[in-house]
Amino acid sequence: RKEVEQDPGPFNVPEGATVAFNCTYSNSASQSFFWYRQDCRKEPKLLMSVYSSGNEDGRFTAQLNRASQYISLLIRDSKLSDSATYLCVVTNAGNMLTFGGGTRLMVKP
Amino acid sequence: EPEVTQTPSHQVTQMGQEVILRCVPISNHLYFYWYRQILGQKVEFLVSFYNNEISEKSEIFDDQFSVERPDGSNFTLKIRSTKLEDSAMYFCASSEVMRGSTDTQYFGPGTRLTVL
């Protein structure tokens, strides 16, 4: 079983749509959780950390369900500039980031 | 805004040759990392480095790999005898705080290594 699993997509959505991505992780001892964004042939960039209480940053909302080992990302009012690959990332005991394979989002006009 | 820088942006080498990839982490950061991403695959952890020694490494980071902080600013990854399967994008990252805290890792733009 992969440590961090994501639907690779692509998710093709029109501008203004709401889109949700999910991620599951296998290690129940995982400690920190993140969503990163990666544009084609570029470096991963932190989008947001994910907390058990849920957190929101503008149009982006992240949720963590530790019991189900499940992380979600909701993007409201999608923009063309949101087109990218979204990476679900966890850490375990150390600082090593464990990446999922990413979910590709394409926002169309 | 401070950022991680990496050189070169693209390195082409012959199989069996040694390569050194260079990184300049953000100046007040204490932890340094190397990750790699083979084309079309996920980002994979290689090694983390703190206080002039390796703190964690993955199974990928075998004897052909080494890391060094030769001076106060550079952090290098050396691959001693490159193989075709070493072709990948290599990302350097750095973070400010220590283990157990919310330690955001900031990534450099990457070095694309092509082994022929």
PDB file of C-alpha atoms in Angstrom:
ATOM      1  CA  ARG A   1       0.000   0.000   0.000  1.00  0.00           C
ATOM      2  CA  LYS A   2       1.322   3.439  -0.927  1.00  0.00           C
ATOM      3  CA  GLU A   3       2.115   5.700   2.013  1.00  0.00           C
ATOM      4  CA  VAL A   4       0.161   8.619   0.579  1.00  0.00           C
ATOM      5  CA  GLU A   5      -2.475   7.985  -2.059  1.00  0.00           C
ATOM      6  CA  GLN A   6      -4.157  10.490  -4.318  1.00  0.00           C
ATOM      7  CA  ASP A   7      -6.390  10.293  -7.367  1.00  0.00           C
ATOM      8  CA  PRO A   8      -4.060  11.440 -10.174  1.00  0.00           C
ATOM      9  CA  GLY A   9      -6.904  13.086 -12.129  1.00  0.00           C
ATOM     10  CA  PRO A  10      -6.928  15.164 -14.201  1.00  0.00           C
ATOM     11  CA  PHE A  11      -9.843  17.123 -12.835  1.00  0.00           C
ATOM     12  CA  ASN A  12     -11.129  19.366 -15.621  1.00  0.00           C
ATOM     13  CA  VAL A  13     -13.368  22.107 -14.248  1.00  0.00           C
ATOM     14  CA  PRO A  14     -14.732  25.411 -15.568  1.00  0.00           C
ATOM     15  CA  GLU A  15     -13.716  28.717 -14.032  1.00  0.00           C
ATOM     16  CA  GLY A  16     -15.758  29.468 -10.960  1.00  0.00           C
ATOM     17  CA  ALA A  17     -16.368  25.840 -10.075  1.00  0.00           C
ATOM     18  CA  THR A  18     -15.768  24.272  -6.689  1.00  0.00           C
ATOM     19  CA  VAL A  19     -13.474  21.262  -6.709  1.00  0.00           C
ATOM     20  CA  ALA A  20     -12.410  18.867  -3.970  1.00  0.00           C
ATOM     21  CA  PHE A  21      -9.379  16.598  -3.726  1.00  0.00           C
ATOM     22  CA  ASN A  22      -8.889  13.756  -1.310  1.00  0.00           C
ATOM     23  CA  CYS A  23      -5.867  11.968   0.012  1.00  0.00           C
ATOM     24  CA  THR A  24      -5.348   8.982   2.311  1.00  0.00           C
ATOM     25  CA  TYR A  25      -2.235   8.100   4.272  1.00  0.00           C
ATOM     26  CA  SER A  26      -1.227   4.724   5.637  1.00  0.00           C
ATOM     27  CA  ASN A  27       0.842   5.583   8.719  1.00  0.00           C
ATOM     28  CA  SER A  28      -1.395   6.291  11.691  1.00  0.00           C
ATOM     29  CA  ALA A  29       1.589   7.869  13.470  1.00  0.00           C
ATOM     30  CA  SER A  30       1.890  10.631  10.849  1.00  0.00           C
ATOM     31  CA  GLN A  31       2.264  13.960  12.607  1.00  0.00           C
ATOM     32  CA  SER A  32       2.077  16.863  10.174  1.00  0.00           C
ATOM     33  CA  PHE A  33       0.034  17.315   7.046  1.00  0.00           C
ATOM     34  CA  PHE A  34       0.305  19.702   4.142  1.00  0.00           C
ATOM     35  CA  TRP A  35      -0.957  20.528   0.705  1.00  0.00           C
ATOM     36  CA  TYR A  36       1.714  21.645  -1.748  1.00  0.00           C
ATOM     37  CA  ARG A  37       1.169  22.938  -5.255  1.00  0.00           C
ATOM     38  CA  GLN A  38       3.475  22.062  -8.137  1.00  0.00           C
ATOM     39  CA  ASP A  39       3.378  23.748 -11.518  1.00  0.00           C
ATOM     40  CA  CYS A  40       4.741  21.876 -14.531  1.00  0.00           C
ATOM     41  CA  ARG A  41       8.530  21.354 -14.214  1.00  0.00           C
ATOM     42  CA  LYS A  42       8.696  23.623 -11.163  1.00  0.00           C
ATOM     43  CA  GLU A  43       9.379  23.094  -7.494  1.00  0.00           C
ATOM     44  CA  PRO A  44       6.673  22.192  -4.958  1.00  0.00           C
ATOM     45  CA  LYS A  45       5.365  25.223  -3.078  1.00  0.00           C
ATOM     46  CA  LEU A  46       3.520  25.072   0.217  1.00  0.00           C
ATOM     47  CA  LEU A  47      -0.163  25.869  -0.219  1.00  0.00           C
ATOM     48  CA  MET A  48      -1.275  25.275   3.336  1.00  0.00           C
ATOM     49  CA  SER A  49      -0.788  23.184   6.428  1.00  0.00           C
ATOM     50  CA  VAL A  50      -3.682  20.977   7.489  1.00  0.00           C
ATOM     51  CA  TYR A  51      -4.988  20.796  11.045  1.00  0.00           C
ATOM     52  CA  SER A  52      -7.512  18.522  12.727  1.00  0.00           C
ATOM     53  CA  SER A  53      -9.783  21.488  13.368  1.00  0.00           C
ATOM     54  CA  GLY A  54      -9.785  22.331   9.686  1.00  0.00           C
ATOM     55  CA  ASN A  55      -8.396  25.515   8.267  1.00  0.00           C
ATOM     56  CA  GLU A  56      -9.230  27.996   5.570  1.00  0.00           C
ATOM     57  CA  ASP A  57      -7.107  30.373   3.525  1.00  0.00           C
ATOM     58  CA  GLY A  58      -9.170  32.465   1.169  1.00  0.00           C
ATOM     59  CA  ARG A  59     -10.744  30.160  -1.400  1.00  0.00           C
ATOM     60  CA  PHE A  60      -8.927  27.100  -0.031  1.00  0.00           C
ATOM     61  CA  THR A  61     -10.165  24.890   2.803  1.00  0.00           C
ATOM     62  CA  ALA A  62      -8.294  21.896   4.168  1.00  0.00           C
ATOM     63  CA  GLN A  63      -9.600  19.196   6.478  1.00  0.00           C
ATOM     64  CA  LEU A  64      -7.911  16.359   8.335  1.00  0.00           C
ATOM     65  CA  ASN A  65      -9.659  13.257   9.667  1.00  0.00           C
ATOM     66  CA  ARG A  66      -7.133  11.367  11.778  1.00  0.00           C
ATOM     67  CA  ALA A  67      -9.503   8.488  12.528  1.00  0.00           C
ATOM     68  CA  SER A  68      -9.985   7.782   8.816  1.00  0.00           C
ATOM     69  CA  GLN A  69      -6.438   8.896   7.885  1.00  0.00           C
ATOM     70  CA  TYR A  70      -7.930  11.163   5.280  1.00  0.00           C
ATOM     71  CA  ILE A  71      -7.056  14.682   4.138  1.00  0.00           C
ATOM     72  CA  SER A  72      -9.069  16.907   1.850  1.00  0.00           C
ATOM     73  CA  LEU A  73      -8.633  20.157  -0.037  1.00  0.00           C
ATOM     74  CA  LEU A  74     -11.535  22.243  -1.292  1.00  0.00           C
ATOM     75  CA  ILE A  75     -11.031  25.026  -3.821  1.00  0.00           C
ATOM     76  CA  ARG A  76     -13.914  27.436  -4.316  1.00  0.00           C
ATOM     77  CA  ASP A  77     -14.408  29.796  -7.264  1.00  0.00           C
ATOM     78  CA  SER A  78     -11.629  28.171  -9.312  1.00  0.00           C
ATOM     79  CA  LYS A  79      -9.350  30.484 -11.302  1.00  0.00           C
ATOM     80  CA  LEU A  80      -7.354  29.673 -14.413  1.00  0.00           C
ATOM     81  CA  SER A  81      -4.240  30.219 -12.292  1.00  0.00           C
ATOM     82  CA  ASP A  82      -5.255  27.345 -10.000  1.00  0.00           C
ATOM     83  CA  SER A  83      -4.326  24.892 -12.773  1.00  0.00           C
ATOM     84  CA  ALA A  84      -1.497  22.830 -11.288  1.00  0.00           C
ATOM     85  CA  THR A  85      -0.764  19.531  -9.572  1.00  0.00           C
ATOM     86  CA  TYR A  86      -1.760  19.424  -5.908  1.00  0.00           C
ATOM     87  CA  LEU A  87       0.451  17.308  -3.695  1.00  0.00           C
ATOM     88  CA  CYS A  88      -0.696  15.771  -0.433  1.00  0.00           C
ATOM     89  CA  VAL A  89       2.249  15.576   1.956  1.00  0.00           C
ATOM     90  CA  VAL A  90       2.732  14.047   5.405  1.00  0.00           C
ATOM     91  CA  THR A  91       5.567  13.806   7.884  1.00  0.00           C
ATOM     92  CA  ASN A  92       6.140  11.028  10.351  1.00  0.00           C
ATOM     93  CA  ALA A  93       8.586  11.117  13.259  1.00  0.00           C
ATOM     94  CA  GLY A  94      11.228  13.244  11.549  1.00  0.00           C
ATOM     95  CA  ASN A  95      11.306  16.087   9.084  1.00  0.00           C
ATOM     96  CA  MET A  96      11.138  13.876   6.025  1.00  0.00           C
ATOM     97  CA  LEU A  97       8.255  14.879   3.765  1.00  0.00           C
ATOM     98  CA  THR A  98       6.380  11.962   2.201  1.00  0.00           C
ATOM     99  CA  PHE A  99       4.605  13.008  -0.976  1.00  0.00           C
ATOM    100  CA  GLY A 100       1.599  11.606  -2.725  1.00  0.00           C
ATOM    101  CA  GLY A 101       1.693  11.294  -6.470  1.00  0.00           C
ATOM    102  CA  GLY A 102      -0.373  14.443  -6.887  1.00  0.00           C
ATOM    103  CA  THR A 103      -3.746  15.341  -8.350  1.00  0.00           C
ATOM    104  CA  ARG A 104      -3.735  17.347 -11.536  1.00  0.00           C
ATOM    105  CA  LEU A 105      -6.246  20.191 -11.844  1.00  0.00           C
ATOM    106  CA  MET A 106      -7.056  21.951 -15.094  1.00  0.00           C
ATOM    107  CA  VAL A 107      -9.335  24.972 -14.909  1.00  0.00           C
ATOM    108  CA  LYS A 108     -10.845  25.903 -18.260  1.00  0.00           C
ATOM    109  CA  PRO A 109     -12.289  29.270 -19.320  1.00  0.00           C
TER     110      PRO A 109
ATOM    111  CA  GLU B   1      11.463  37.327  -0.129  1.00  0.00           C
ATOM    112  CA  PRO B   2      14.367  34.986   0.709  1.00  0.00           C
ATOM    113  CA  GLU B   3      14.549  31.901  -1.462  1.00  0.00           C
ATOM    114  CA  VAL B   4      16.530  28.723  -1.975  1.00  0.00           C
ATOM    115  CA  THR B   5      18.721  28.814  -5.064  1.00  0.00           C
ATOM    116  CA  GLN B   6      20.221  25.903  -7.001  1.00  0.00           C
ATOM    117  CA  THR B   7      22.895  25.569  -9.661  1.00  0.00           C
ATOM    118  CA  PRO B   8      23.095  24.472 -12.363  1.00  0.00           C
ATOM    119  CA  SER B   9      19.515  24.458 -13.612  1.00  0.00           C
ATOM    120  CA  HIS B  10      20.344  21.609 -15.996  1.00  0.00           C
ATOM    121  CA  GLN B  11      23.276  19.190 -15.874  1.00  0.00           C
ATOM    122  CA  VAL B  12      24.015  16.647 -18.580  1.00  0.00           C
ATOM    123  CA  THR B  13      26.576  13.955 -17.809  1.00  0.00           C
ATOM    124  CA  GLN B  14      27.827  10.620 -19.054  1.00  0.00           C
ATOM    125  CA  MET B  15      27.061   7.451 -17.131  1.00  0.00           C
ATOM    126  CA  GLY B  16      29.787   6.740 -14.587  1.00  0.00           C
ATOM    127  CA  GLN B  17      30.780  10.376 -14.153  1.00  0.00           C
ATOM    128  CA  GLU B  18      30.626  12.257 -10.871  1.00  0.00           C
ATOM    129  CA  VAL B  19      28.297  15.225 -10.517  1.00  0.00           C
ATOM    130  CA  ILE B  20      27.932  17.857  -7.805  1.00  0.00           C
ATOM    131  CA  LEU B  21      24.655  19.692  -7.444  1.00  0.00           C
ATOM    132  CA  ARG B  22      24.780  22.949  -5.526  1.00  0.00           C
ATOM    133  CA  CYS B  23      22.256  24.701  -3.339  1.00  0.00           C
ATOM    134  CA  VAL B  24      22.217  27.886  -1.287  1.00  0.00           C
ATOM    135  CA  PRO B  25      19.582  27.505   1.444  1.00  0.00           C
ATOM    136  CA  ILE B  26      17.766  30.426   3.033  1.00  0.00           C
ATOM    137  CA  SER B  27      20.316  32.142   5.269  1.00  0.00           C
ATOM    138  CA  ASN B  28      18.797  31.676   8.744  1.00  0.00           C
ATOM    139  CA  HIS B  29      17.618  28.112   8.134  1.00  0.00           C
ATOM    140  CA  LEU B  30      19.107  25.226  10.092  1.00  0.00           C
ATOM    141  CA  TYR B  31      17.809  22.125   8.304  1.00  0.00           C
ATOM    142  CA  PHE B  32      18.664  21.209   4.727  1.00  0.00           C
ATOM    143  CA  TYR B  33      17.221  18.537   2.480  1.00  0.00           C
ATOM    144  CA  TRP B  34      17.546  16.902  -0.897  1.00  0.00           C
ATOM    145  CA  TYR B  35      14.619  15.387  -2.755  1.00  0.00           C
ATOM    146  CA  ARG B  36      14.375  13.995  -6.242  1.00  0.00           C
ATOM    147  CA  GLN B  37      11.566  13.614  -8.752  1.00  0.00           C
ATOM    148  CA  ILE B  38      11.907  11.242 -11.666  1.00  0.00           C
ATOM    149  CA  LEU B  39       9.888  12.497 -14.635  1.00  0.00           C
ATOM    150  CA  GLY B  40       6.221  11.640 -14.202  1.00  0.00           C
ATOM    151  CA  GLN B  41       6.701  10.278 -10.680  1.00  0.00           C
ATOM    152  CA  LYS B  42       6.281  11.579  -7.156  1.00  0.00           C
ATOM    153  CA  VAL B  43       8.757  13.644  -5.200  1.00  0.00           C
ATOM    154  CA  GLU B  44      10.981  11.384  -3.064  1.00  0.00           C
ATOM    155  CA  PHE B  45      13.037  12.235   0.014  1.00  0.00           C
ATOM    156  CA  LEU B  46      16.768  11.557  -0.182  1.00  0.00           C
ATOM    157  CA  VAL B  47      18.440  13.054   2.890  1.00  0.00           C
ATOM    158  CA  SER B  48      18.198  15.660   5.623  1.00  0.00           C
ATOM    159  CA  PHE B  49      21.152  17.475   7.192  1.00  0.00           C
ATOM    160  CA  TYR B  50      21.482  19.371  10.446  1.00  0.00           C
ATOM    161  CA  ASN B  51      24.441  20.624  12.426  1.00  0.00           C
ATOM    162  CA  ASN B  52      26.913  19.340   9.826  1.00  0.00           C
ATOM    163  CA  GLU B  53      25.675  15.794   9.815  1.00  0.00           C
ATOM    164  CA  ILE B  54      23.022  13.642   8.176  1.00  0.00           C
ATOM    165  CA  SER B  55      19.940  13.368  10.375  1.00  0.00           C
ATOM    166  CA  GLU B  56      17.819  11.107   8.155  1.00  0.00           C
ATOM    167  CA  LYS B  57      18.266   9.342   4.846  1.00  0.00           C
ATOM    168  CA  SER B  58      16.129   7.154   2.634  1.00  0.00           C
ATOM    169  CA  GLU B  59      16.893   3.839   0.983  1.00  0.00           C
ATOM    170  CA  ILE B  60      17.597   5.736  -2.228  1.00  0.00           C
ATOM    171  CA  PHE B  61      20.521   7.549  -0.582  1.00  0.00           C
ATOM    172  CA  ASP B  62      23.087   4.777  -0.952  1.00  0.00           C
ATOM    173  CA  ASP B  63      26.890   4.861  -0.973  1.00  0.00           C
ATOM    174  CA  GLN B  64      27.076   6.654  -4.296  1.00  0.00           C
ATOM    175  CA  PHE B  65      25.470   9.743  -2.739  1.00  0.00           C
ATOM    176  CA  SER B  66      27.024  12.176  -0.300  1.00  0.00           C
ATOM    177  CA  VAL B  67      26.171  15.616   1.042  1.00  0.00           C
ATOM    178  CA  GLU B  68      28.352  18.390   2.341  1.00  0.00           C
ATOM    179  CA  ARG B  69      28.151  21.922   3.638  1.00  0.00           C
ATOM    180  CA  PRO B  70      31.568  23.110   2.475  1.00  0.00           C
ATOM    181  CA  ASP B  71      31.143  26.671   3.744  1.00  0.00           C
ATOM    182  CA  GLY B  72      28.600  28.842   5.507  1.00  0.00           C
ATOM    183  CA  SER B  73      26.247  29.140   2.577  1.00  0.00           C
ATOM    184  CA  ASN B  74      26.450  26.191   0.171  1.00  0.00           C
ATOM    185  CA  PHE B  75      24.919  22.725   0.538  1.00  0.00           C
ATOM    186  CA  THR B  76      25.946  20.143  -2.042  1.00  0.00           C
ATOM    187  CA  LEU B  77      24.802  16.733  -3.252  1.00  0.00           C
ATOM    188  CA  LYS B  78      27.456  14.575  -4.894  1.00  0.00           C
ATOM    189  CA  ILE B  79      26.665  11.528  -6.979  1.00  0.00           C
ATOM    190  CA  ARG B  80      29.887   9.568  -7.365  1.00  0.00           C
ATOM    191  CA  SER B  81      29.225   7.368 -10.369  1.00  0.00           C
ATOM    192  CA  THR B  82      26.029   8.315 -12.121  1.00  0.00           C
ATOM    193  CA  LYS B  83      23.629   5.738 -13.513  1.00  0.00           C
ATOM    194  CA  LEU B  84      20.943   6.183 -16.148  1.00  0.00           C
ATOM    195  CA  GLU B  85      18.297   5.856 -13.435  1.00  0.00           C
ATOM    196  CA  ASP B  86      19.727   8.868 -11.601  1.00  0.00           C
ATOM    197  CA  SER B  87      18.184  11.074 -14.287  1.00  0.00           C
ATOM    198  CA  ALA B  88      15.674  13.206 -12.399  1.00  0.00           C
ATOM    199  CA  MET B  89      14.934  16.674 -11.051  1.00  0.00           C
ATOM    200  CA  TYR B  90      16.807  17.206  -7.795  1.00  0.00           C
ATOM    201  CA  PHE B  91      15.283  19.676  -5.369  1.00  0.00           C
ATOM    202  CA  CYS B  92      17.065  21.222  -2.427  1.00  0.00           C
ATOM    203  CA  ALA B  93      14.959  22.495   0.472  1.00  0.00           C
ATOM    204  CA  SER B  94      15.574  24.212   3.774  1.00  0.00           C
ATOM    205  CA  SER B  95      13.619  24.858   6.955  1.00  0.00           C
ATOM    206  CA  GLU B  96      14.133  27.154   9.893  1.00  0.00           C
ATOM    207  CA  VAL B  97      12.974  25.307  12.950  1.00  0.00           C
ATOM    208  CA  MET B  98      13.683  22.021  14.590  1.00  0.00           C
ATOM    209  CA  ARG B  99      11.890  18.710  14.614  1.00  0.00           C
ATOM    210  CA  GLY B 100       8.515  18.631  16.287  1.00  0.00           C
ATOM    211  CA  SER B 101       7.534  22.135  15.244  1.00  0.00           C
ATOM    212  CA  THR B 102       5.692  23.376  12.238  1.00  0.00           C
ATOM    213  CA  ASP B 103       8.724  23.409  10.006  1.00  0.00           C
ATOM    214  CA  THR B 104       7.795  24.582   6.553  1.00  0.00           C
ATOM    215  CA  GLN B 105      10.258  23.392   3.975  1.00  0.00           C
ATOM    216  CA  TYR B 106      11.025  25.820   1.176  1.00  0.00           C
ATOM    217  CA  PHE B 107      12.129  24.287  -2.093  1.00  0.00           C
ATOM    218  CA  GLY B 108      14.615  25.547  -4.622  1.00  0.00           C
ATOM    219  CA  PRO B 109      13.828  25.566  -8.361  1.00  0.00           C
ATOM    220  CA  GLY B 110      15.624  22.261  -8.906  1.00  0.00           C
ATOM    221  CA  THR B 111      18.473  20.914 -11.017  1.00  0.00           C
ATOM    222  CA  ARG B 112      17.472  18.692 -13.908  1.00  0.00           C
ATOM    223  CA  LEU B 113      20.082  15.919 -14.157  1.00  0.00           C
ATOM    224  CA  THR B 114      20.261  13.983 -17.400  1.00  0.00           C
ATOM    225  CA  VAL B 115      22.537  10.935 -17.481  1.00  0.00           C
ATOM    226  CA  LEU B 116      23.404   9.666 -20.956  1.00  0.00           C
TER     227      LEU B 116
END
